[in-house]
XYZ file of N, CA, C and O in Angstrom:
300
model
N -4.032 -16.235 -0.848
C -4.441 -14.906 -1.200
C -3.901 -13.945 -0.145
O -3.909 -14.239 1.032
N -3.432 -12.797 -0.584
C -2.851 -11.810 0.311
C -3.821 -10.659 0.488
O -4.396 -10.160 -0.471
N -4.019 -10.239 1.722
C -4.872 -9.093 2.018
C -4.031 -8.034 2.692
O -3.317 -8.316 3.638
N -4.105 -6.806 2.202
C -3.394 -5.690 2.800
C -4.312 -5.019 3.812
O -5.476 -4.781 3.533
N -3.782 -4.722 4.983
C -4.563 -4.103 6.044
C -4.181 -2.648 6.185
O -3.008 -2.309 6.202
N -5.166 -1.781 6.294
C -4.945 -0.350 6.482
C -5.363 0.037 7.890
O -6.422 -0.358 8.355
N -4.520 0.795 8.561
C -4.831 1.284 9.896
C -5.110 2.775 9.828
O -4.427 3.500 9.131
N -6.101 3.227 10.546
C -6.385 4.657 10.617
C -6.796 5.002 12.037
O -7.205 4.142 12.810
N -6.670 6.263 12.377
C -7.024 6.735 13.709
C -8.155 7.742 13.584
O -8.162 8.569 12.688
N -9.096 7.675 14.479
C -10.210 8.612 14.509
C -10.076 9.469 15.765
O -9.916 8.963 16.867
N -10.146 10.775 15.580
C -10.071 11.711 16.700
C -11.375 12.500 16.757
O -11.850 12.996 15.741
N -11.932 12.619 17.939
C -13.173 13.363 18.111
C -12.886 14.628 18.908
O -12.334 14.576 19.998
N -13.268 15.781 18.341
C -13.044 17.068 18.991
C -14.201 17.422 19.908
O -15.159 16.673 20.084
N -14.145 18.618 20.458
C -15.175 19.081 21.376
C -16.518 19.259 20.674
O -17.559 19.133 21.286
N -16.504 19.562 19.392
C -17.737 19.767 18.629
C -18.213 18.495 17.939
O -19.025 18.536 17.043
N -17.673 17.379 18.298
C -18.015 16.074 17.720
C -17.677 15.981 16.242
O -18.273 15.211 15.505
N -16.729 16.788 15.784
C -16.290 16.648 14.393
C -15.300 15.498 14.306
O -14.511 15.268 15.216
N -15.363 14.780 13.210
C -14.520 13.591 13.055
C -13.402 13.887 12.080
O -13.631 14.398 11.001
N -12.178 13.554 12.473
C -11.027 13.685 11.600
C -10.433 12.300 11.394
O -10.345 11.515 12.326
N -10.025 12.041 10.178
C -9.394 10.765 9.868
C -7.956 11.044 9.483
O -7.687 11.864 8.617
N -7.046 10.371 10.148
C -5.626 10.557 9.866
C -4.978 9.208 9.578
O -5.197 8.251 10.311
N -4.227 9.135 8.512
C -3.434 7.946 8.232
C -2.064 8.133 8.856
O -1.497 9.218 8.815
N -1.539 7.087 9.452
C -0.245 7.193 10.096
C 0.890 7.279 9.085
O 1.983 7.681 9.409
N 0.673 6.890 7.853
C 1.668 6.989 6.801
C 0.982 7.256 5.473
O -0.203 7.486 5.421
N 1.762 7.216 4.417
C 1.234 7.486 3.076
C 0.669 6.222 2.454
O 1.053 5.111 2.787
N -0.223 6.410 1.486
C -0.825 5.297 0.771
C -0.221 5.242 -0.630
O -0.181 6.252 -1.323
N 0.264 4.069 -1.013
C 0.922 3.876 -2.304
C 0.185 2.809 -3.103
O -0.264 1.811 -2.556
N 0.086 3.032 -4.411
C -0.370 1.986 -5.318
C 0.885 1.333 -5.862
O 1.789 2.008 -6.363
N 0.949 0.013 -5.757
C 2.131 -0.742 -6.173
C 1.713 -1.749 -7.233
O 0.735 -2.471 -7.060
N 2.436 -1.776 -8.339
C 2.204 -2.752 -9.396
C 3.460 -3.604 -9.511
O 4.549 -3.098 -9.793
N 3.308 -4.899 -9.258
C 4.423 -5.844 -9.360
C 4.324 -6.524 -10.715
O 3.353 -7.219 -10.994
N 5.307 -6.291 -11.573
C 5.332 -6.873 -12.921
C 6.256 -8.075 -12.926
O 7.435 -7.954 -12.586
N 5.730 -9.218 -13.329
C 6.507 -10.444 -13.346
C 7.201 -10.671 -14.669
O 6.896 -10.037 -15.688
N 8.155 -11.596 -14.663
C 8.929 -11.910 -15.863
C 8.090 -12.591 -16.938
O 8.420 -12.529 -18.113
N 7.007 -13.258 -16.550
C 6.159 -13.973 -17.510
C 4.995 -13.126 -18.012
O 4.075 -13.645 -18.636
N 5.020 -11.819 -17.723
C 3.962 -10.937 -18.181
C 2.817 -10.755 -17.202
O 1.943 -9.929 -17.419
N 2.805 -11.517 -16.117
C 1.744 -11.350 -15.132
C 2.042 -10.124 -14.260
O 3.180 -9.687 -14.151
N 1.000 -9.573 -13.669
C 1.183 -8.447 -12.757
C 0.115 -8.497 -11.678
O -0.955 -9.067 -11.858
N 0.441 -7.904 -10.542
C -0.477 -7.813 -9.415
C -0.421 -6.390 -8.899
O 0.654 -5.797 -8.803
N -1.579 -5.831 -8.547
C -1.646 -4.483 -7.999
C -2.077 -4.527 -6.541
O -2.945 -5.320 -6.172
N -1.459 -3.688 -5.721
C -1.797 -3.572 -4.313
C -1.847 -2.100 -3.930
O -1.219 -1.264 -4.574
N -2.563 -1.801 -2.871
C -2.465 -0.510 -2.206
C -1.803 -0.776 -0.861
O -2.275 -1.602 -0.083
N -0.695 -0.092 -0.624
C 0.143 -0.360 0.541
C 0.311 0.921 1.347
O 0.553 1.989 0.787
N 0.224 0.805 2.658
C 0.497 1.921 3.549
C 1.964 1.835 3.958
O 2.424 0.807 4.458
N 2.720 2.916 3.715
C 4.152 2.932 4.025
C 4.600 4.363 4.278
O 3.912 5.319 3.915
N 5.770 4.514 4.873
C 6.321 5.836 5.168
C 7.108 6.418 4.002
O 7.324 7.622 3.946
N 7.568 5.571 3.071
C 8.380 6.054 1.954
C 8.224 5.122 0.750
O 7.696 4.018 0.874
N 8.734 5.594 -0.409
C 8.713 4.756 -1.615
C 9.522 3.477 -1.394
O 9.120 2.395 -1.833
N 10.658 3.602 -0.725
C 11.505 2.425 -0.520
C 10.832 1.401 0.393
O 10.956 0.193 0.167
N 10.106 1.864 1.406
C 9.391 0.930 2.272
C 8.254 0.250 1.511
O 8.021 -0.951 1.665
N 7.560 1.008 0.660
C 6.491 0.425 -0.164
C 7.066 -0.617 -1.125
O 6.473 -1.674 -1.331
N 8.235 -0.333 -1.703
C 8.896 -1.292 -2.600
C 9.290 -2.564 -1.858
O 9.121 -3.671 -2.373
N 9.803 -2.403 -0.645
C 10.197 -3.566 0.153
C 8.986 -4.430 0.496
O 9.051 -5.671 0.430
N 7.876 -3.790 0.850
C 6.655 -4.551 1.135
C 6.152 -5.260 -0.123
O 5.666 -6.384 -0.058
N 6.280 -4.594 -1.277
C 5.859 -5.202 -2.541
C 6.719 -6.426 -2.866
O 6.210 -7.442 -3.342
N 8.017 -6.335 -2.610
C 8.902 -7.486 -2.833
C 8.492 -8.661 -1.961
O 8.499 -9.815 -2.416
N 8.122 -8.397 -0.715
C 7.686 -9.470 0.180
C 6.376 -10.090 -0.317
O 6.209 -11.317 -0.273
N 5.454 -9.251 -0.801
C 4.197 -9.772 -1.341
C 4.442 -10.613 -2.594
O 3.785 -11.637 -2.799
N 5.385 -10.186 -3.431
C 5.721 -10.955 -4.637
C 6.312 -12.308 -4.263
O 6.004 -13.329 -4.889
N 7.152 -12.326 -3.244
C 7.737 -13.590 -2.793
C 6.660 -14.527 -2.263
O 6.695 -15.737 -2.531
N 5.691 -13.970 -1.539
C 4.586 -14.786 -1.031
C 3.736 -15.361 -2.159
O 3.149 -16.427 -2.023
N 3.658 -14.637 -3.287
C 2.859 -15.072 -4.430
C 3.672 -15.853 -5.460
O 3.157 -16.209 -6.505
N 4.954 -16.088 -5.162
C 5.855 -16.828 -6.050
C 5.971 -16.187 -7.426
O 5.931 -16.862 -8.454
N 6.114 -14.858 -7.463
C 6.269 -14.129 -8.718
C 7.739 -13.734 -8.879
O 8.341 -13.175 -7.969
N 8.311 -14.045 -10.046
C 9.659 -13.589 -10.375
C 9.546 -12.153 -10.864
O 8.987 -11.880 -11.924
N 10.089 -11.213 -10.105
C 9.896 -9.793 -10.367
C 10.723 -9.326 -11.555
O 11.925 -9.560 -11.615
N 10.061 -8.662 -12.491
C 10.745 -7.982 -13.574
C 11.028 -6.546 -13.151
O 12.139 -6.066 -13.216
N 9.985 -5.851 -12.684
C 10.139 -4.518 -12.105
C 8.905 -4.189 -11.282
O 7.859 -4.824 -11.414
N 9.043 -3.191 -10.407
C 7.969 -2.763 -9.517
C 7.690 -1.287 -9.771
O 8.615 -0.483 -9.830
N 6.408 -0.955 -9.916
C 5.996 0.443 -10.062
C 5.378 0.890 -8.737
O 4.553 0.181 -8.169
N 5.770 2.077 -8.244
C 5.249 2.600 -6.986
C 4.724 4.007 -7.232
O 5.457 4.861 -7.725
N 3.447 4.239 -6.898
C 2.811 5.550 -7.081
C 2.236 6.020 -5.757
O 1.540 5.270 -5.087
N 2.507 7.259 -5.400
C 1.950 7.837 -4.182
C 0.491 8.217 -4.429
O 0.188 8.972 -5.362
N -0.430 7.691 -3.616
C -1.844 8.006 -3.737
C -2.218 9.106 -2.743
O -2.855 10.077 -3.073
N -1.800 8.939 -1.501
C -2.172 9.909 -0.458
C -1.017 10.059 0.503
O -0.421 9.166 0.943
């Protein structure tokens, strides 16, 4: 089983207000296999191409023959 890890940074100001910042963008990735199976992930990446590359690596780990990959920017 594959688990995606998200990193975030918390900054505290003088008034104790909390800000949450992601170091990159969040993408929803759908890996569609040749046999009709699909897997969905949320991936943190700097670009669509980096998210696609991470999705290809996840598909290889899951032994899925890729038909196509869908990448959607969430945040």
